[in-house]
Short mmCIF file of C-alpha atoms (C1' of nucleotides) in Angstrom, two decimals:
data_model
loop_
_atom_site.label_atom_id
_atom_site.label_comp_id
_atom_site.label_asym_id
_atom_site.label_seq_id
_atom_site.Cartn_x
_atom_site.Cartn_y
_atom_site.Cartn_z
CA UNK A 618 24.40 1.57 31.26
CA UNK A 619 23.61 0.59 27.60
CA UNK A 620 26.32 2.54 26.32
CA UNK A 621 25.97 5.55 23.95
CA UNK A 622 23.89 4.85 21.54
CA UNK A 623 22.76 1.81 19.36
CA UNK A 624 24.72 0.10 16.24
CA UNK A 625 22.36 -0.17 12.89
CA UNK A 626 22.74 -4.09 13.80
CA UNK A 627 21.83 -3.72 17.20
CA UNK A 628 18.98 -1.69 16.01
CA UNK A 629 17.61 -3.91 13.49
CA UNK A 630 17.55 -6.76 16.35
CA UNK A 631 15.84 -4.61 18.73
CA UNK A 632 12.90 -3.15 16.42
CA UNK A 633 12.65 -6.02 14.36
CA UNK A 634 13.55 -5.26 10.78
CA UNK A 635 15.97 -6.08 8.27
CA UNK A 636 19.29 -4.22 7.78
CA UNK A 637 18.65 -3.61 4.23
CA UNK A 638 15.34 -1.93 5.34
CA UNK A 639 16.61 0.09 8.04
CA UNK A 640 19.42 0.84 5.41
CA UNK A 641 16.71 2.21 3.27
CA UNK A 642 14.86 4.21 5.98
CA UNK A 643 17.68 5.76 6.61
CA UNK A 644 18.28 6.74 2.58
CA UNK A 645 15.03 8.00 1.34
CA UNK A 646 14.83 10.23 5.16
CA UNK A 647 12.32 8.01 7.00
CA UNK A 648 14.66 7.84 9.91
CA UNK A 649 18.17 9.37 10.04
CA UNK A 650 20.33 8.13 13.09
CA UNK A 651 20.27 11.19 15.38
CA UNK A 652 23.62 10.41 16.91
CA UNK A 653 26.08 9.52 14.42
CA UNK A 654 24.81 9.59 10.49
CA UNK A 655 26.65 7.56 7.70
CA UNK A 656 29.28 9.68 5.99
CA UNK A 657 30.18 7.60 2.99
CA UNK A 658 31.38 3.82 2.63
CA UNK A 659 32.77 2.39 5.57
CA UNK A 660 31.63 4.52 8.52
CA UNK A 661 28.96 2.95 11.42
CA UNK A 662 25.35 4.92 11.70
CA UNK A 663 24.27 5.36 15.03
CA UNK A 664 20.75 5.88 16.70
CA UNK A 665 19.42 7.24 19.61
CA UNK A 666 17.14 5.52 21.69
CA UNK A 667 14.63 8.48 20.45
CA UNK A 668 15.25 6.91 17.01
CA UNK A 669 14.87 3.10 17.94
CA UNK A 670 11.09 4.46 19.23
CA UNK A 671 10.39 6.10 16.07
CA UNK A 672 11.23 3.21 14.55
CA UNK A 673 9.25 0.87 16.47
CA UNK A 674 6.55 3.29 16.00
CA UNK A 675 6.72 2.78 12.17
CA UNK A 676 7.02 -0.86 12.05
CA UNK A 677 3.86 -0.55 14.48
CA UNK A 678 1.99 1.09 11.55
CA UNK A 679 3.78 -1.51 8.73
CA UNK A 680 2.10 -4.22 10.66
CA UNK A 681 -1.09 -3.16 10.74
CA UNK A 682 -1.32 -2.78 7.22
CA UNK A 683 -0.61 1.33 6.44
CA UNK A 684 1.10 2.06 3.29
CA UNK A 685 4.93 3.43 4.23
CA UNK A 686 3.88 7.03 2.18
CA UNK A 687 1.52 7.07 4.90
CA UNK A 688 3.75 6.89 7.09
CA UNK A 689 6.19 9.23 5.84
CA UNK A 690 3.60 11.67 5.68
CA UNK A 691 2.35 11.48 9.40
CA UNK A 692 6.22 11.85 10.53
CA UNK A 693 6.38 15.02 8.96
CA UNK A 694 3.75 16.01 10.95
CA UNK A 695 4.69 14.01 14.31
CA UNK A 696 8.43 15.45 14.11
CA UNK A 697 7.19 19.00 14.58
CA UNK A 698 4.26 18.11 16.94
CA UNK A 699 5.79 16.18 19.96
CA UNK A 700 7.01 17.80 22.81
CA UNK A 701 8.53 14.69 25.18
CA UNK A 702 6.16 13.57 27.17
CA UNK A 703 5.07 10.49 24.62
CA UNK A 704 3.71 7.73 27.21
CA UNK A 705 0.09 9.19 27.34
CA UNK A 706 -0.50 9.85 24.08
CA UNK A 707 -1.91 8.32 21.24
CA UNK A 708 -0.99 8.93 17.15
CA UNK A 709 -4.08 9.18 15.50
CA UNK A 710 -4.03 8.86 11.28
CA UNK A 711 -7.35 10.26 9.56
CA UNK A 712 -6.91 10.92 6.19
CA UNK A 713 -4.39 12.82 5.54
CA UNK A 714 -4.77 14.05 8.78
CA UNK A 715 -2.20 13.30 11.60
CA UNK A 716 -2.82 14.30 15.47
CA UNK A 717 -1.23 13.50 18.89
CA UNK A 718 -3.92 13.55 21.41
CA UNK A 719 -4.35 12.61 25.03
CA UNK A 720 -6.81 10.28 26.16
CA UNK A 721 -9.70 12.84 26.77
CA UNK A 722 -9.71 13.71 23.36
CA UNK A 723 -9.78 10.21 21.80
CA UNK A 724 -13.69 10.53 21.90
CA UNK A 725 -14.10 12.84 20.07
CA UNK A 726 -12.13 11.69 17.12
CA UNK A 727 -13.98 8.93 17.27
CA UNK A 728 -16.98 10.68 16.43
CA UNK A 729 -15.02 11.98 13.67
CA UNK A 730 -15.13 8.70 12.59
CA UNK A 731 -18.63 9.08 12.01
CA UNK A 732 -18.14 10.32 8.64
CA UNK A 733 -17.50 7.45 6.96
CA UNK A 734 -13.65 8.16 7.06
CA UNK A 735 -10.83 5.58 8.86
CA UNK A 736 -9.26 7.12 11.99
CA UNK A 737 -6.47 5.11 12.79
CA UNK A 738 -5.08 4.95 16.49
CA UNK A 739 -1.66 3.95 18.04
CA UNK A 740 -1.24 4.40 21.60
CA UNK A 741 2.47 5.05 21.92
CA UNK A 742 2.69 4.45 25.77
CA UNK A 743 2.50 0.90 24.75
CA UNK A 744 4.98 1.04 22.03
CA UNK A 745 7.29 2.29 24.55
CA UNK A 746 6.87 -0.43 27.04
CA UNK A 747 7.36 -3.40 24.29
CA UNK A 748 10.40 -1.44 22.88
CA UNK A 749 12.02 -1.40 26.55
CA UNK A 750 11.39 -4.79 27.02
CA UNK A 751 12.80 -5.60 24.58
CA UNK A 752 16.23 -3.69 24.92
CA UNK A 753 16.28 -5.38 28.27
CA UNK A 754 15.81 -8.80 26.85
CA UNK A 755 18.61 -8.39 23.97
CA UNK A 756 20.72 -6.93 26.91
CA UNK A 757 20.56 -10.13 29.00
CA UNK A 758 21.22 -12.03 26.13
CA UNK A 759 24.52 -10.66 24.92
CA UNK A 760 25.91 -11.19 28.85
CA UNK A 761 24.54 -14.83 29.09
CA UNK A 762 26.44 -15.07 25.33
CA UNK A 763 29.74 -12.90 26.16
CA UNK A 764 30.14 -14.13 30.57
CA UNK A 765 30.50 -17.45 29.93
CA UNK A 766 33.18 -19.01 28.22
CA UNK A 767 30.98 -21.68 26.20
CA UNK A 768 33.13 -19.97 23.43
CA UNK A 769 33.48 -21.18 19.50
CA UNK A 770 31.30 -24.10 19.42
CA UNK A 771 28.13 -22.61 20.35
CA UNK A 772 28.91 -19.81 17.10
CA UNK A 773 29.43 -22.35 15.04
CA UNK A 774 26.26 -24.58 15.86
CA UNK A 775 24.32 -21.63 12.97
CA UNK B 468 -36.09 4.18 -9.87
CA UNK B 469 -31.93 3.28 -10.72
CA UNK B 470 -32.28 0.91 -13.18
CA UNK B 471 -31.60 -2.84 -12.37
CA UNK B 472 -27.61 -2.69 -11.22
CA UNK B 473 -24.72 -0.40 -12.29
CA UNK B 474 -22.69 -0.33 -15.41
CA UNK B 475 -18.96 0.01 -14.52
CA UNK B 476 -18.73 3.42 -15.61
CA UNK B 477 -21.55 4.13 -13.62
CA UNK B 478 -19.83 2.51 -11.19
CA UNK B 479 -16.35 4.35 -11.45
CA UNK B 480 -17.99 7.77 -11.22
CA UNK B 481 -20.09 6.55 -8.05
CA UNK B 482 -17.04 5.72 -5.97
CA UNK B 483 -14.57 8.01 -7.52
CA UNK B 484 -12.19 5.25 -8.81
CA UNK B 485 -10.90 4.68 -12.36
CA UNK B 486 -12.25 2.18 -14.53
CA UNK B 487 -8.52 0.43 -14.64
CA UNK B 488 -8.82 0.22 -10.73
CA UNK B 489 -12.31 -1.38 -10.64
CA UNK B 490 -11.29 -3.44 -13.57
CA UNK B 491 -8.11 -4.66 -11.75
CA UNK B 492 -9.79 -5.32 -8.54
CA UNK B 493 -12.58 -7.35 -10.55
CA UNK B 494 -9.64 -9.31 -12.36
CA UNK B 495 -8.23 -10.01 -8.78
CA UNK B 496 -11.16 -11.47 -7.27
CA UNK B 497 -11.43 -8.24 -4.84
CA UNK B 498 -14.74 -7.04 -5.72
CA UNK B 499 -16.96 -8.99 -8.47
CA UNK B 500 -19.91 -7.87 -9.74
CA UNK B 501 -22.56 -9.85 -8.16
CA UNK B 502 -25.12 -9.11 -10.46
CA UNK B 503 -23.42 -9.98 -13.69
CA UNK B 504 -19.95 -11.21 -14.09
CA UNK B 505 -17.47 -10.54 -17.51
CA UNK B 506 -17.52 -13.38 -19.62
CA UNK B 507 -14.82 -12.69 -21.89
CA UNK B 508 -14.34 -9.58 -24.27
CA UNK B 509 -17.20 -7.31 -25.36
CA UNK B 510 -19.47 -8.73 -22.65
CA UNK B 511 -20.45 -6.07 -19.87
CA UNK B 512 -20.24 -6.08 -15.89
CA UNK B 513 -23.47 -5.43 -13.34
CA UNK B 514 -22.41 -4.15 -10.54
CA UNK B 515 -25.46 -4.46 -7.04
CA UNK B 516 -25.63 -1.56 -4.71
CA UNK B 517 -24.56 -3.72 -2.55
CA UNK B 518 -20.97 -3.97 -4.47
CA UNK B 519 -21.09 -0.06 -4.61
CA UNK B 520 -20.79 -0.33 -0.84
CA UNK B 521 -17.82 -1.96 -0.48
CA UNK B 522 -15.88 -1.02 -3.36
CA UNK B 523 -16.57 2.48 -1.52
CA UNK B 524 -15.69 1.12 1.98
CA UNK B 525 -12.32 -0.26 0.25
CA UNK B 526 -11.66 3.46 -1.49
CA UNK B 527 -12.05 4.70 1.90
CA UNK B 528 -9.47 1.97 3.45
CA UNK B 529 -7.20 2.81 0.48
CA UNK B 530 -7.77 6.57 1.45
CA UNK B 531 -6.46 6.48 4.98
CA UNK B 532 -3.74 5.09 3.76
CA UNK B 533 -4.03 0.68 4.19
CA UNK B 534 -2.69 -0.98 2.14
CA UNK B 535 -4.67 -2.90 -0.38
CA UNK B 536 -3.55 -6.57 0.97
CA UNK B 537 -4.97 -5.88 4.15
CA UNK B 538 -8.14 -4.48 2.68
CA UNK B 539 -8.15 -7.52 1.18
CA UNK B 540 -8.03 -9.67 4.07
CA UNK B 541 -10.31 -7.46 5.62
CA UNK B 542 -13.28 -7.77 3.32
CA UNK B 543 -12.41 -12.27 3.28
CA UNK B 544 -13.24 -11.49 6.85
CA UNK B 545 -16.37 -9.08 6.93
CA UNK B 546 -18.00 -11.13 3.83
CA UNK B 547 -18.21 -14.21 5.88
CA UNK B 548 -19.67 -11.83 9.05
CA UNK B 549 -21.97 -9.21 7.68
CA UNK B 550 -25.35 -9.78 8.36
CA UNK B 551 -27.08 -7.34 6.89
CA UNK B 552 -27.17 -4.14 9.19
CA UNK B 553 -24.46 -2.02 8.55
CA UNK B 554 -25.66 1.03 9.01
CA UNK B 555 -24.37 1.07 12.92
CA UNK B 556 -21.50 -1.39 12.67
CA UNK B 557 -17.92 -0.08 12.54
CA UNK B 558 -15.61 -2.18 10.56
CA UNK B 559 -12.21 -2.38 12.82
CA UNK B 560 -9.15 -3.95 11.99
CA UNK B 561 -5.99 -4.57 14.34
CA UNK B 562 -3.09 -6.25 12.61
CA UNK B 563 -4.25 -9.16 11.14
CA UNK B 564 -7.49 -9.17 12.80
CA UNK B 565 -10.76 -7.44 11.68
CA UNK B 566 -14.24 -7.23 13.02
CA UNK B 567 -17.33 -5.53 12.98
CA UNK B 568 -19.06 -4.44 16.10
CA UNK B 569 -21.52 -1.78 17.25
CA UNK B 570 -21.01 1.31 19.14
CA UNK B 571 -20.68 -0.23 22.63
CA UNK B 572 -18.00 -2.27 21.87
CA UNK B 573 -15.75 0.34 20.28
CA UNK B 574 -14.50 1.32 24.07
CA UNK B 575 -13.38 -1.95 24.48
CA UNK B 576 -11.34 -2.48 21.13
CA UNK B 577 -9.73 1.51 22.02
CA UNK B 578 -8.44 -0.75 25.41
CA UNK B 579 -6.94 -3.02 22.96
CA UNK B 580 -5.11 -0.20 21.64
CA UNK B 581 -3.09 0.55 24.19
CA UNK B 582 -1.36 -2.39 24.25
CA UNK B 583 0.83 -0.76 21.39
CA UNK B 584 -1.03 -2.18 18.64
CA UNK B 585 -2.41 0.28 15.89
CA UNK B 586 -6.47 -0.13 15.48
CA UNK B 587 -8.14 1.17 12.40
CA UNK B 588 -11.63 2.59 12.75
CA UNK B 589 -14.24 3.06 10.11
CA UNK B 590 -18.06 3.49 10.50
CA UNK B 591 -19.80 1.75 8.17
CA UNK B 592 -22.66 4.10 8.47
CA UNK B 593 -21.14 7.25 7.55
CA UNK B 594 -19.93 5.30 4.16
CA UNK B 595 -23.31 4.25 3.25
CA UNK B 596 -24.80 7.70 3.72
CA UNK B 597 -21.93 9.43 1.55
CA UNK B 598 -22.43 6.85 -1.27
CA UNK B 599 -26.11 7.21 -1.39
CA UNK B 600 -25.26 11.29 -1.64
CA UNK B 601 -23.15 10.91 -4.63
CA UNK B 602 -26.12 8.33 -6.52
CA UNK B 603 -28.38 11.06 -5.93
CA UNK B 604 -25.78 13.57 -7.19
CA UNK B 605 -25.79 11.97 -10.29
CA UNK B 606 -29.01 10.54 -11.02
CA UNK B 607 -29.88 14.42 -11.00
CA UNK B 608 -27.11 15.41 -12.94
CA UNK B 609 -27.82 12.53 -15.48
CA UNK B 610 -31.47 13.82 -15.58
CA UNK B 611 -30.44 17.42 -16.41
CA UNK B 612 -27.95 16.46 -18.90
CA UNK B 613 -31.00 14.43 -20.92
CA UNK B 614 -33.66 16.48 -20.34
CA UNK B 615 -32.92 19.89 -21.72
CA UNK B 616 -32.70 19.88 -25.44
CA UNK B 617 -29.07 22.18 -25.44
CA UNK B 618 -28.06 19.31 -27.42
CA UNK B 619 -24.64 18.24 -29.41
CA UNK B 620 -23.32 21.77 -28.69
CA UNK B 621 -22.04 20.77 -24.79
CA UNK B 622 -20.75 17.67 -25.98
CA UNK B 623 -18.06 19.33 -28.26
CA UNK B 624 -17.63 21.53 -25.83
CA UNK B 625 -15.32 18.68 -24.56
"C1'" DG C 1213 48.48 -3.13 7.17
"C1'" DC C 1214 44.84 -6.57 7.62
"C1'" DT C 1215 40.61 -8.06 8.81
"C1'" DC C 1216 35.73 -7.21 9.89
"C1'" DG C 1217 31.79 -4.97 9.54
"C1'" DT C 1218 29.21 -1.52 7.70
"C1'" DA C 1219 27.93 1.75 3.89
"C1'" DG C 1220 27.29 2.26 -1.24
"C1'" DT C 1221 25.58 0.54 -5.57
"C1'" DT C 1222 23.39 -2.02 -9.10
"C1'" DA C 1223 20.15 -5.22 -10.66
"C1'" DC C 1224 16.16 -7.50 -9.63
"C1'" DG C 1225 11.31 -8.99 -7.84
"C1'" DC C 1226 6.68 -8.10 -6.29
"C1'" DG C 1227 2.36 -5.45 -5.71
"C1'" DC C 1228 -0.56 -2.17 -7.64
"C1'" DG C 1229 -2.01 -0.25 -10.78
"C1'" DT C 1230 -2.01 2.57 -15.92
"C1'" DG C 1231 -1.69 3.12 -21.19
"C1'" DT C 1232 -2.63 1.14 -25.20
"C1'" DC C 1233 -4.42 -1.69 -28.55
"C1'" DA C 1234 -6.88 -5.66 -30.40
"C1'" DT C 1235 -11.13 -7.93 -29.83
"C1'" DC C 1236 -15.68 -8.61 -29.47
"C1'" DA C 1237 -21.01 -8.22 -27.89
"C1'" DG C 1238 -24.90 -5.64 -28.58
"C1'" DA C 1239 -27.72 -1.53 -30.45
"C1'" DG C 1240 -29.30 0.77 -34.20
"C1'" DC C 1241 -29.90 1.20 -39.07
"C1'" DC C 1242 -30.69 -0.43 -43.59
"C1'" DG D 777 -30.18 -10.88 -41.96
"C1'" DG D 778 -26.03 -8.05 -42.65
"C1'" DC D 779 -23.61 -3.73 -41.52
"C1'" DT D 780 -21.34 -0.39 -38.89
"C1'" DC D 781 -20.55 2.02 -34.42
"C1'" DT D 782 -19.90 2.11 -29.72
"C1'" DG D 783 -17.73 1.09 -25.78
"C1'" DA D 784 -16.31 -2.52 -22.58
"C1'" DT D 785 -13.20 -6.48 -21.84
"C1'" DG D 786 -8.69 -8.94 -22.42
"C1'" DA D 787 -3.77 -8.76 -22.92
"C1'" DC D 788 0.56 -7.05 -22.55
"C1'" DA D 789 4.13 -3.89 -21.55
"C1'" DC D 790 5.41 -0.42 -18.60
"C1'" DG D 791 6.15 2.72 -14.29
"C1'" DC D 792 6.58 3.58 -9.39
"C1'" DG D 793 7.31 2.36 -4.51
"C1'" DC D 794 9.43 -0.70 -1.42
"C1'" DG D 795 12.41 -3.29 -0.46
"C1'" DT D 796 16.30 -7.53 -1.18
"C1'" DA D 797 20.52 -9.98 -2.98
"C1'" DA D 798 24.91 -9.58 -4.11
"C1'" DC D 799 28.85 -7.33 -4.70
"C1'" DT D 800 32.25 -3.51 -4.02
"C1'" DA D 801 34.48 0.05 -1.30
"C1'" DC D 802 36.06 1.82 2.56
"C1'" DG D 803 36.86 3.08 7.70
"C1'" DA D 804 38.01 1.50 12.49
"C1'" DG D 805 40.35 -1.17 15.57
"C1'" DC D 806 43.53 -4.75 16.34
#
DNA sequence: GCTCGTAGTTACGCGCGTGTCATCAGAGCC
DNA sequence: GGCTCTGATGACACGCGCGTAACTACGAGC
């Protein structure tokens, strides 16, 4: 099932950003695809299911209002700290300090936040779910579109 | 003690922001003096301890990384809901909404967080205790600096 | 080999400041 | 009062980051 890979289209549709942003991502080394890279004008990009949670990850952090360098910064970090197991944990952003921490742990960054400095926290099990969710719901779309015939006219309705 | 309000320059220094910044942010109806406004050129800005506050709760935002249309959204929020003690409040904000609640509550809003949704945490306390360091810090250093006669000689120096 | 869709490229806009200079209020001096 | 000196405000142009629009170029699949 859902074949090798995702398209940069299909991945736009499924995360929920523009082409020309994912485009961009994917320029100034946000988020490469892992699969299939772009090798010059012409050729097709294509990410891993790995990548579409990164990216929903990052959009995550867009929405609630942290600057991209930010972001950059804590994948830097992220890259080189996660081994698999993603669904417990949450991201936590302090500073210029980035952690992946279980549950157990939360507490005491949140004492941390004593300080007077922003912790910022992102549990990624949740981030996960949505993001499969959604695959499944783009998924059942495209067969109710492709099945039945209700061919041209329903295209040209846009 | 601390003469009436706080020059801009006094108040740059405080924070740790430039005098463009503060000037910018003033222009943009982010943080106005409250004790006396510009009006037009040559005239001067009062700044209340109470502005010192949350131009350094905004440097902190900034800090972690937020950018500064959220911060401002956040502080159209907190003005309207700050009563007075913020000592224990922690300011949160998750996507487009903010609030301020005590300790107890902080559990609850970490729940929220694992619903995939980034929260931003920032005690309010620890701020004001760092900013009433640094007034300290310089109302010494000020006091020095007058004091002893070693007069024009360390101001060449620069 | 032709079309379609994607990558590449350039110019542009917006937000957030910064550099720079003219302008002007107020303090101090005469 | 009139004068200069100081230093803050106003203003304007500019730079950087993050995209977007619009157009070209090119590869893949029919």
């Amino acid at each position: 099932m859902t074949e090798q890979g995702f398209t940069t289209t299909r991945a736009t549709s499924i995360v929920g950003i523009s082409y020309r942003q994912l485009d961009y991502w994917a320029r100034t080394d946000l988020v490469r695809p892992s699969l299939v890279d772009a090798a010059g004008s012409g050729s097709r990009r294509l990410y891993s299911y790995r990548d579409l949670l990164e990216l929903r990850v990052i959009k995550s952090l867009l929405d609630a209002g942290i600057k991209l360098e930010s972001v950059r910064k804590a994948f830097n970090y992220m890259r080189e700290h996660m081994n698999g197991d993603i669904a417990a944990a949450h991201l936590v952003i302090s500073g210029s300090d980035v952690m992946v921490c279980e549950g157990g742990e939360l507490i005491d960054v949140m004492n941390r936040a004593g300080q007077g400095v922003l912790v910022n926290v992102l549990a990624l099990g949740g981030v996960k779910l949505s993001l499969d969710q959604q695959i499944r719901a783009q998924d059942e779309q495209e067969s109710r579109e492709q099945r039945p015939p209700t061919p041209i006219a329903s295209r040209r309705a846009v």
